[in-house]
Tab-separated table of C-alpha atoms and ligand atoms in Angstrom:
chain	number	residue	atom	x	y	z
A	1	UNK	CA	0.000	0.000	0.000
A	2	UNK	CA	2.949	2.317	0.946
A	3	UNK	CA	4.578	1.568	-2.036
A	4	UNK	CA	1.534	2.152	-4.114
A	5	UNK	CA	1.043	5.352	-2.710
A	6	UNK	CA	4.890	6.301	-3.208
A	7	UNK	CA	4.305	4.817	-7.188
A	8	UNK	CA	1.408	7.185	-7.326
A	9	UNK	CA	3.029	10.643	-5.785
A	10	UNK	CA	5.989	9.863	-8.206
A	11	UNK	CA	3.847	9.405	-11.188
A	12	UNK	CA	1.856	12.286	-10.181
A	13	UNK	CA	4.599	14.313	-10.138
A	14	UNK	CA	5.861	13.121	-13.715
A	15	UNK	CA	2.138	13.726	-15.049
A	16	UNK	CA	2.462	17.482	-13.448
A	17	UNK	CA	5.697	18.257	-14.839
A	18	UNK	CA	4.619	17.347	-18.632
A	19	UNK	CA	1.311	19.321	-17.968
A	20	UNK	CA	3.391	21.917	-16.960
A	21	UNK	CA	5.745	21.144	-20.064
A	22	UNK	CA	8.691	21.100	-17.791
A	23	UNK	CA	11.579	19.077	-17.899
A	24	UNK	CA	11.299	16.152	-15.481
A	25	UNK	CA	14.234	14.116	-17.062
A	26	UNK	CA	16.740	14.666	-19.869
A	27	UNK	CA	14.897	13.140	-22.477
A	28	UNK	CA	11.115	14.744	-22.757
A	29	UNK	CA	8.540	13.846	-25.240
A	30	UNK	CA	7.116	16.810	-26.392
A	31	UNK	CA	2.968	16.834	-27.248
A	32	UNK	CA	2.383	17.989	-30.696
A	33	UNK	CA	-1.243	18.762	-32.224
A	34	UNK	CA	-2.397	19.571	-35.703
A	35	UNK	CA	-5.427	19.657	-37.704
A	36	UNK	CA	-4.203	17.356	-40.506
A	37	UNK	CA	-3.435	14.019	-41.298
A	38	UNK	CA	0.360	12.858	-41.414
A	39	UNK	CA	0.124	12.865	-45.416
A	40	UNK	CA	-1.383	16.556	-45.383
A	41	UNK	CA	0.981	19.622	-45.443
A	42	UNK	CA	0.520	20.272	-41.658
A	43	UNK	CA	1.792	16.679	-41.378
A	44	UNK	CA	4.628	17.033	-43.855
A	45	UNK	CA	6.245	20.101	-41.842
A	46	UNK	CA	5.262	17.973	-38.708
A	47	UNK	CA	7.155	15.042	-39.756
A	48	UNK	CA	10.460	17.229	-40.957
A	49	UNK	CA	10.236	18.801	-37.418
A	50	UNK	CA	10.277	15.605	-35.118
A	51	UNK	CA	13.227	14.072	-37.714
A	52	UNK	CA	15.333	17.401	-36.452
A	53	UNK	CA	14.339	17.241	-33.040
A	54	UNK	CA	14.897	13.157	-32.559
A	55	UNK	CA	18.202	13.307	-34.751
A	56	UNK	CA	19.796	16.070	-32.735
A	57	UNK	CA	18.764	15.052	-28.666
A	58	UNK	CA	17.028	12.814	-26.801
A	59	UNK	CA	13.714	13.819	-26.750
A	60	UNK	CA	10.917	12.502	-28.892
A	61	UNK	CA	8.112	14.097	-30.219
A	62	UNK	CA	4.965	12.480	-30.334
A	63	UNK	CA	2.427	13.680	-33.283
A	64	UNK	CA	-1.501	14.021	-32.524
A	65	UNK	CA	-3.315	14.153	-36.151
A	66	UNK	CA	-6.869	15.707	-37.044
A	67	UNK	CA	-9.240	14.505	-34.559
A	68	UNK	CA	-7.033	13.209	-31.954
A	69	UNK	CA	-7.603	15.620	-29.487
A	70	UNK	CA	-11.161	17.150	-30.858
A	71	UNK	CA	-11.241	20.092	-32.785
A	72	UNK	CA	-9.004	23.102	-33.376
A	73	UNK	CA	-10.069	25.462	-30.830
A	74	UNK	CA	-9.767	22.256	-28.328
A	75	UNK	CA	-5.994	21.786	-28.985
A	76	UNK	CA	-5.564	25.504	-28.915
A	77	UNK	CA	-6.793	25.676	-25.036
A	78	UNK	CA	-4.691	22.396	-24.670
A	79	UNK	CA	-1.708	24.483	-25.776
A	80	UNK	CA	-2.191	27.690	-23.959
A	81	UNK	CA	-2.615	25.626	-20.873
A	82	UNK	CA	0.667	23.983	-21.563
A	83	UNK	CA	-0.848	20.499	-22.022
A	84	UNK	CA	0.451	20.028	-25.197
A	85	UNK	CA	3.850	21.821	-26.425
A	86	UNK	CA	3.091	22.464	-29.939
A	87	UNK	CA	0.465	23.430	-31.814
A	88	UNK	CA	-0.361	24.055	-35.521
A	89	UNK	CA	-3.272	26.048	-36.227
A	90	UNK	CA	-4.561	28.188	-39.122
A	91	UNK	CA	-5.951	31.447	-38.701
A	92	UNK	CA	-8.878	30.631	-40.011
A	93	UNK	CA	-9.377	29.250	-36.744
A	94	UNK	CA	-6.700	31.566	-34.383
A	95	UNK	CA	-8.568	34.808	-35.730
A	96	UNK	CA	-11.273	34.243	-33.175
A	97	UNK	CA	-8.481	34.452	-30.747
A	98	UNK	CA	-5.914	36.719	-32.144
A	99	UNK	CA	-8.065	39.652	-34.903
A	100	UNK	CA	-4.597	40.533	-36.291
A	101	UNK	CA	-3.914	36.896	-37.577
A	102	UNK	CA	-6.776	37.342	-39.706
A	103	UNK	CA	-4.748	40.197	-41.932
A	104	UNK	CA	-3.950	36.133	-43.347
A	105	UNK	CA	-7.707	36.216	-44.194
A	106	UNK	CA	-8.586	39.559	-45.731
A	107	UNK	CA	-9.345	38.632	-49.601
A	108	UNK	CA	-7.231	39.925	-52.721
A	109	UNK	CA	-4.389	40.454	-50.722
A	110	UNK	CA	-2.465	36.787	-50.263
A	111	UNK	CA	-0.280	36.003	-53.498
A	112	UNK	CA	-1.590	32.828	-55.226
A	113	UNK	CA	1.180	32.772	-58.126
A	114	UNK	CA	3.590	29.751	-56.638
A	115	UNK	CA	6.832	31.727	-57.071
A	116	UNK	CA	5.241	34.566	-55.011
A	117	UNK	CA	3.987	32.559	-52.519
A	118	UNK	CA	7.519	30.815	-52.008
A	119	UNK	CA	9.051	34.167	-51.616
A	120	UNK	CA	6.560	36.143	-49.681
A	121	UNK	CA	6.070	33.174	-46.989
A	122	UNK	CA	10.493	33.046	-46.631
A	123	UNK	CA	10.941	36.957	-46.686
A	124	UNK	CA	7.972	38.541	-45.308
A	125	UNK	CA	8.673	41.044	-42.241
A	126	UNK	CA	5.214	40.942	-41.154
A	127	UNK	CA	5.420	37.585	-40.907
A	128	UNK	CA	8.867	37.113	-39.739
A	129	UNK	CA	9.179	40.135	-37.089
A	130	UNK	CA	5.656	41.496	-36.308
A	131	UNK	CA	3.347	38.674	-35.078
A	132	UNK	CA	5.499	37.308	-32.741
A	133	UNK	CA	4.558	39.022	-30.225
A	134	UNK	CA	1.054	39.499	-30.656
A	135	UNK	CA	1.256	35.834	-30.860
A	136	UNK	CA	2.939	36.105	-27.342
A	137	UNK	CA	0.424	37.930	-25.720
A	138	UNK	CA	-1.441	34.694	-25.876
A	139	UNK	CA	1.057	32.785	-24.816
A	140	UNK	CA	2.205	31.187	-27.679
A	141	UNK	CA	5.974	31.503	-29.358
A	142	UNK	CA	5.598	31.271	-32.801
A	143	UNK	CA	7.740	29.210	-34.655
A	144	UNK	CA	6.703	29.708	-38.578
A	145	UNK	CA	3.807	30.411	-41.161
A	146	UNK	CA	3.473	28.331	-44.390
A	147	UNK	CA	1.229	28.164	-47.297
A	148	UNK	CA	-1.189	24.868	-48.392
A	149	UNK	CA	-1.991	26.572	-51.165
A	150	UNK	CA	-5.020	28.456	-53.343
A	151	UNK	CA	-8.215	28.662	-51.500
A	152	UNK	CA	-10.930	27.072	-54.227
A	153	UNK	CA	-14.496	27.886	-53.559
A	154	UNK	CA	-16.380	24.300	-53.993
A	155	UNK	CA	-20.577	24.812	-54.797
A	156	UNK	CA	-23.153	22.116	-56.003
A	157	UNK	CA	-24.101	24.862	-59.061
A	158	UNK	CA	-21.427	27.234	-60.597
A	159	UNK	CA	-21.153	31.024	-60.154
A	160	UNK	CA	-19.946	33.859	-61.640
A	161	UNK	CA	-21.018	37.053	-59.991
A	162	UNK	CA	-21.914	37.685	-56.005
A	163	UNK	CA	-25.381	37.635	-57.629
A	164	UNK	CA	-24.537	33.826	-58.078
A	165	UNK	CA	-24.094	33.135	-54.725
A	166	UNK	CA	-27.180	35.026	-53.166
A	167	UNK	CA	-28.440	32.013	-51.385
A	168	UNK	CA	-25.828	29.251	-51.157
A	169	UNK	CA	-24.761	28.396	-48.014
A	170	UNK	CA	-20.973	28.414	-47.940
A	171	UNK	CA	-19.372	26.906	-44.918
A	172	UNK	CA	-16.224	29.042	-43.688
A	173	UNK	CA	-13.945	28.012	-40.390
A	174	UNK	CA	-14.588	29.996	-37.778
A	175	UNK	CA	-12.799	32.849	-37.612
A	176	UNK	CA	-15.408	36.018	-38.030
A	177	UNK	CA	-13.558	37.232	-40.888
A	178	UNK	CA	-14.623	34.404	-43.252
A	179	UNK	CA	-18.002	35.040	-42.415
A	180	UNK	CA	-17.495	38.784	-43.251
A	181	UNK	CA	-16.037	37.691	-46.638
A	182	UNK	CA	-18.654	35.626	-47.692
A	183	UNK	CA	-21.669	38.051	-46.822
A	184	UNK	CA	-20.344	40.436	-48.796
A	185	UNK	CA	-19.609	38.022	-52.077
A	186	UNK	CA	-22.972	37.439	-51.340
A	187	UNK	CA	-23.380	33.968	-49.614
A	188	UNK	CA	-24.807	33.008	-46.870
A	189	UNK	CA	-21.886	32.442	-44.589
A	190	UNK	CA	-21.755	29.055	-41.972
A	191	UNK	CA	-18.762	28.722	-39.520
A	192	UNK	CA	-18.484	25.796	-38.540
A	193	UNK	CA	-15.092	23.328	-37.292
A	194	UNK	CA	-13.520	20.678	-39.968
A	195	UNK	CA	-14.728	17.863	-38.153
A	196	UNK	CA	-18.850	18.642	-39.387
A	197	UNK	CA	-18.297	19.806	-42.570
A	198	UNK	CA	-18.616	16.488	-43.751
A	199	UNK	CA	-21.623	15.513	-42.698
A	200	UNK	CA	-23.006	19.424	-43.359
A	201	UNK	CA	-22.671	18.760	-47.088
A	202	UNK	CA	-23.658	15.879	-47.114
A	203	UNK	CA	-26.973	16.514	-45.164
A	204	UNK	CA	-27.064	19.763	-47.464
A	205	UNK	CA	-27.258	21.892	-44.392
A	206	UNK	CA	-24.478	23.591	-46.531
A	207	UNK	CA	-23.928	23.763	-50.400
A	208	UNK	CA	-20.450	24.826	-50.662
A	209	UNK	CA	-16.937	25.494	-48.940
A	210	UNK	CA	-13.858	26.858	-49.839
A	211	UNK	CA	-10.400	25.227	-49.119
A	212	UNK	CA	-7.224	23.860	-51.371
A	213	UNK	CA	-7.052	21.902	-54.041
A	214	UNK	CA	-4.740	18.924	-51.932
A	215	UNK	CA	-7.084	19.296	-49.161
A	216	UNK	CA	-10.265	19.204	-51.211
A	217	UNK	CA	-9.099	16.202	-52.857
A	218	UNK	CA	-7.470	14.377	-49.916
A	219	UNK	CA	-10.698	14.617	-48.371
A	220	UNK	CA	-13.273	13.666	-51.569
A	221	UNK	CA	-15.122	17.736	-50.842
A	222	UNK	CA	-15.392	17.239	-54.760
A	223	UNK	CA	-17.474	14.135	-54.513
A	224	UNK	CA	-19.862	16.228	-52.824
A	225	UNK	CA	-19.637	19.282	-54.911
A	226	UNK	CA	-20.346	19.987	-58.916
A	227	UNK	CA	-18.120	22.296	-59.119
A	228	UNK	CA	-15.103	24.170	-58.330
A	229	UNK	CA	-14.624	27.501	-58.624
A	230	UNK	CA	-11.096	29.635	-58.785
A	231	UNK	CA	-11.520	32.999	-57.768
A	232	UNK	CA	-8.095	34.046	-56.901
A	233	UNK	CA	-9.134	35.471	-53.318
A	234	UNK	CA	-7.028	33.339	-50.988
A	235	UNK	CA	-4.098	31.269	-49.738
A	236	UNK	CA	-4.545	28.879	-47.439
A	237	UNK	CA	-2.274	29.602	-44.646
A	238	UNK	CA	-1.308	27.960	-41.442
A	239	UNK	CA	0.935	28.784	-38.118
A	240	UNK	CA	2.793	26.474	-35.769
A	241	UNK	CA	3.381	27.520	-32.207
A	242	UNK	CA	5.135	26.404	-29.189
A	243	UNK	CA	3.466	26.875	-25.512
A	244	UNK	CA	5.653	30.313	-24.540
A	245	UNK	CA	6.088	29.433	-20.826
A	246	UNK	CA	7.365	25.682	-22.141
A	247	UNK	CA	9.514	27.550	-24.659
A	248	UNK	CA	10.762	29.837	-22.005
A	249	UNK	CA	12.077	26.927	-19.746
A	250	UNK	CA	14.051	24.894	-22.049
A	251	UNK	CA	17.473	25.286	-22.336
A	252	UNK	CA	19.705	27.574	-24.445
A	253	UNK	CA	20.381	24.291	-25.947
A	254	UNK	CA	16.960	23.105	-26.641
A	255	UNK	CA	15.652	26.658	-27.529
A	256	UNK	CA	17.983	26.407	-30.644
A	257	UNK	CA	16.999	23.226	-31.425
A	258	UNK	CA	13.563	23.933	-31.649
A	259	UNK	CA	14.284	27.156	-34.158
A	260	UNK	CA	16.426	24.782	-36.363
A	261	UNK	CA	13.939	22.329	-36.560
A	262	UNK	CA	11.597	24.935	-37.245
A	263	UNK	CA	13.415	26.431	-39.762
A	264	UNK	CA	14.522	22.872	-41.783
A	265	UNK	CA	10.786	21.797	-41.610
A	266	UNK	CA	9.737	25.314	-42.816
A	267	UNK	CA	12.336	25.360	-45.431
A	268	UNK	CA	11.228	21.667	-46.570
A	269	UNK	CA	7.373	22.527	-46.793
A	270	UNK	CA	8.036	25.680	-48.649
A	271	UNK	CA	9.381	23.360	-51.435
A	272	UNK	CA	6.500	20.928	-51.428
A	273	UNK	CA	4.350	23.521	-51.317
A	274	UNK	CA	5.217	25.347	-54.410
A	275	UNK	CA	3.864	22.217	-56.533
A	276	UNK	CA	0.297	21.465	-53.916
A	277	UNK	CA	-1.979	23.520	-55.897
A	278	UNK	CA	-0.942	21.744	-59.715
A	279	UNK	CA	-0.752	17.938	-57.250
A	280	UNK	CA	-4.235	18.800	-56.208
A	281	UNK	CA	-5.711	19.909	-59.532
A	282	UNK	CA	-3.932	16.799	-61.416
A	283	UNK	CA	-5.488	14.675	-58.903
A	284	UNK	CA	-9.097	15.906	-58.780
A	285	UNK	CA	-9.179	15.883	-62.614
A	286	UNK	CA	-7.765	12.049	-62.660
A	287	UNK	CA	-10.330	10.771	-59.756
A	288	UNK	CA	-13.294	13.174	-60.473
A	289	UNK	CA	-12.867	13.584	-64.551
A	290	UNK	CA	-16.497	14.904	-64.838
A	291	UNK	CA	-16.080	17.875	-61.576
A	292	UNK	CA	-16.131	21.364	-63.235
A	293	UNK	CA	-13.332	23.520	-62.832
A	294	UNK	CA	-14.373	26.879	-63.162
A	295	UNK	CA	-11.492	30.375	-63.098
A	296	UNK	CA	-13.107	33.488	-62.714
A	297	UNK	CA	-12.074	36.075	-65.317
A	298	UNK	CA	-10.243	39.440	-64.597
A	299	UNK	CA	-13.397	40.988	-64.991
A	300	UNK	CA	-15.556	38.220	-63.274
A	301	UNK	CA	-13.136	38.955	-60.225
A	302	UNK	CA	-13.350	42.321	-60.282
A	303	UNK	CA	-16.972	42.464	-58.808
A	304	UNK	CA	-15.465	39.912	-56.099
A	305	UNK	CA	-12.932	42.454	-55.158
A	306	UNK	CA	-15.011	45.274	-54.967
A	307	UNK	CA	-17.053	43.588	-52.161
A	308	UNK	CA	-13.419	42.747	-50.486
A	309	UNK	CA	-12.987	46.508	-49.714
A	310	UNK	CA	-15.663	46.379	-46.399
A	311	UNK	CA	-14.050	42.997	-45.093
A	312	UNK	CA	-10.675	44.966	-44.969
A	313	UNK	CA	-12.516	47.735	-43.314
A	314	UNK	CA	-13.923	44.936	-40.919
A	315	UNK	CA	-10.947	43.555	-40.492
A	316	UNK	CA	-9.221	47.461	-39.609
A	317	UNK	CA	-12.049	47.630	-36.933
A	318	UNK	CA	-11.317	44.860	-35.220
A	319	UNK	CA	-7.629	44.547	-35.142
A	320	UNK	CA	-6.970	47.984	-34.741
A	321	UNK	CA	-3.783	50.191	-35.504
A	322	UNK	CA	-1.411	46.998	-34.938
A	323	UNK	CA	-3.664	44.959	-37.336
A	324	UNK	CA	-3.343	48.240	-40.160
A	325	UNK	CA	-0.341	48.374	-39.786
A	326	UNK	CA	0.566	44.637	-40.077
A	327	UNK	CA	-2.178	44.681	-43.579
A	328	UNK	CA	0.346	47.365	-45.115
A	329	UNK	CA	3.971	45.707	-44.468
A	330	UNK	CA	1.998	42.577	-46.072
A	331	UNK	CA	1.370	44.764	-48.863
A	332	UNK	CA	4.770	46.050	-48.728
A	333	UNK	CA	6.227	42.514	-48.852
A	334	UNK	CA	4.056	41.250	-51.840
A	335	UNK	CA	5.280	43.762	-53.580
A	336	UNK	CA	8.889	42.720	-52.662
A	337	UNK	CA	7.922	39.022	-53.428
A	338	UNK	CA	6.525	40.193	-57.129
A	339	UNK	CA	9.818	41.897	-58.137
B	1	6CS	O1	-11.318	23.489	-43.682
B	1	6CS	C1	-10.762	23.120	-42.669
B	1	6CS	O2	-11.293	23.225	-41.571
B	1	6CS	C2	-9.397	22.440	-42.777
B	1	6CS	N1	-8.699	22.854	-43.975
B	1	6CS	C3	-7.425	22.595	-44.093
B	1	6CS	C4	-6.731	22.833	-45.374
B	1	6CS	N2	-6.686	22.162	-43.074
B	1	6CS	C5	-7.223	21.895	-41.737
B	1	6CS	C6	-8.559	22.591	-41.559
B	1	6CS	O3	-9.207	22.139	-40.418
């Protein structure tokens, strides 16, 4: 009984330690959460990042896929409470937590031409220098940002003009900035987490949704679409974070291993990524040979862009002077990217 009780201090003790993400031995296994599978891009930077980290110490790092530990905004208060020690989440979720993330969100402003995307995503300062620590005032150290490529809007009848759209119900995530979008292209806007879209579509309780081509075909959205419709107005990005107050107790040692792992998997995902959109495209058109593929015109996205003008103004109202000012540098480094 004694010894039981001395078994159950000591593992109580261990479990405390890892809740608190604090080192309890010299080897740790570090909790890591994402909201894709292990072949998705979330899981290809995932994978790069535990190689670095298991080939250069002791500790392990242990990788919970979509659905492991609920739904995004579940792992997100399992990382702020230091439960798990890394987190990737897009801001298409974070933006209900942090406005300024969704300056990621605001339409007609993300590049969507590969090369550009490559470059903006490795040079950026607003991504590089001025989230960190907006990032930290929720106490998460962020570690990178990386592109999964063109957001594609996927409906059960095509459209052309916002008209179009007056009516369909277009499931967004859940960060208020998607539903802003979509009410003024003229939808009607659902939020709603990954893990009901499924069944939404498939119960109609939505018509559409918009996400990337690898991710739309990965999942079979197109089997329960008609068609899918470029409209140049996104990139789908995503952010992976460390617990700060973990990240502030490791070692000098250990804090450099976690930016070089960072920075290999960021470096490796940036390659892949540059070739996601034309991987998901070939795919869809190889499985799904009778989907329509639909690219908006110039002209056809002009009207689109138009409406974007009041979600930046939304977006300026909620995320204030730091958020404006974050929106230009963006501006500042697409322009940089493009040259
Ligand atoms: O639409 C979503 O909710 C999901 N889309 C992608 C590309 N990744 C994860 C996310 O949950």
């Amino acid at each position: 009984m004694k010894q039981l009780a001395k078994f159950s201090l000591g593992s109580l003790a261990m479990a405390g330690a890892m809740a608190l993400g604090v080192s309890a031995a010299q080897a740790d296994n570090w909790r890591y959460a994402m909201e894709e599978g292990m072949n998705d891009p979330q899981g290809i930077y995932a994978a790069k990042f535990k190689e670095v980290i298991e080939a250069n110490s002791d500790h392990t790092v242990q990788i919970y896929p979509v659905g492991s530990l609920g739904e995004s905004a579940d792992a997100m208060e399992q990382a702020q409470a230091g439960l798990l020690q890394f987190i990737d989440q897009s801001p298409g979720f974070t933006g209900a937590l942090i406005p300024e993330a969704e300056a990621f969100l605001v339409p007609y402003v993300q590049p969507t031409d590969p090369e550009v995307v490559q470059k903006f995503f490795r040079e950026s300062v607003a991504i590089n220098e001025m989230f960190h620590d907006i990032y930290r005032e929720q106490g998460l150290e962020l570690l990178s940002v990386f592109p999964e490529g063109e957001q594609v809007v996927t409906t059960m009848e095509e459209f052309r003009t916002p008209e179009d759209l007056e009516g369909m119900k277009i499931r967004t995530m859940t960060s208020p900035l998607l539903l802003e979008t979509y009410e003024a292209f003229g939808a009607s806007p659902i939020a709603m987490p990954w893990g009901e879209l499924i069944g939404a579509l498939k119960t109609n309780m939505v018509d559409g949704q918009e996400n990337p081509t690898i991710w739309i075909e990965a999942y079979g959205l197109d089997d329960l679409t008609k068609v899918m419709t470029y409209t140049g107005h996104a990139q789908y990005t995503t952010a992976v974070m460390a617990n700060a107050d973990f990240y502030d107790g490791l070692s000098d040692e250990d804090k450099a291993l976690v930016q070089k792992a960072s920075q290999e998997a960021l470096d490796h995902i940036l390659d892949v990524a540059v070739e996601l959109d034309a991987k998901g495209l070939a795919k869809i058109k190889e499985t799904n040979p009778d989907y329509k593929i639909v690219r908006l015109t110039e002209e056809e996205r002009a009207a689109f862009k138009e409406r974007a003008q009041a979600v930046e103004e939304a977006f300026i109202e909620r995320a204030g002077e730091r958020g404006a000012a974050i929106l230009e540098q963006m501006k500042k480094d697409l322009e940089a990217a493009r040259k």
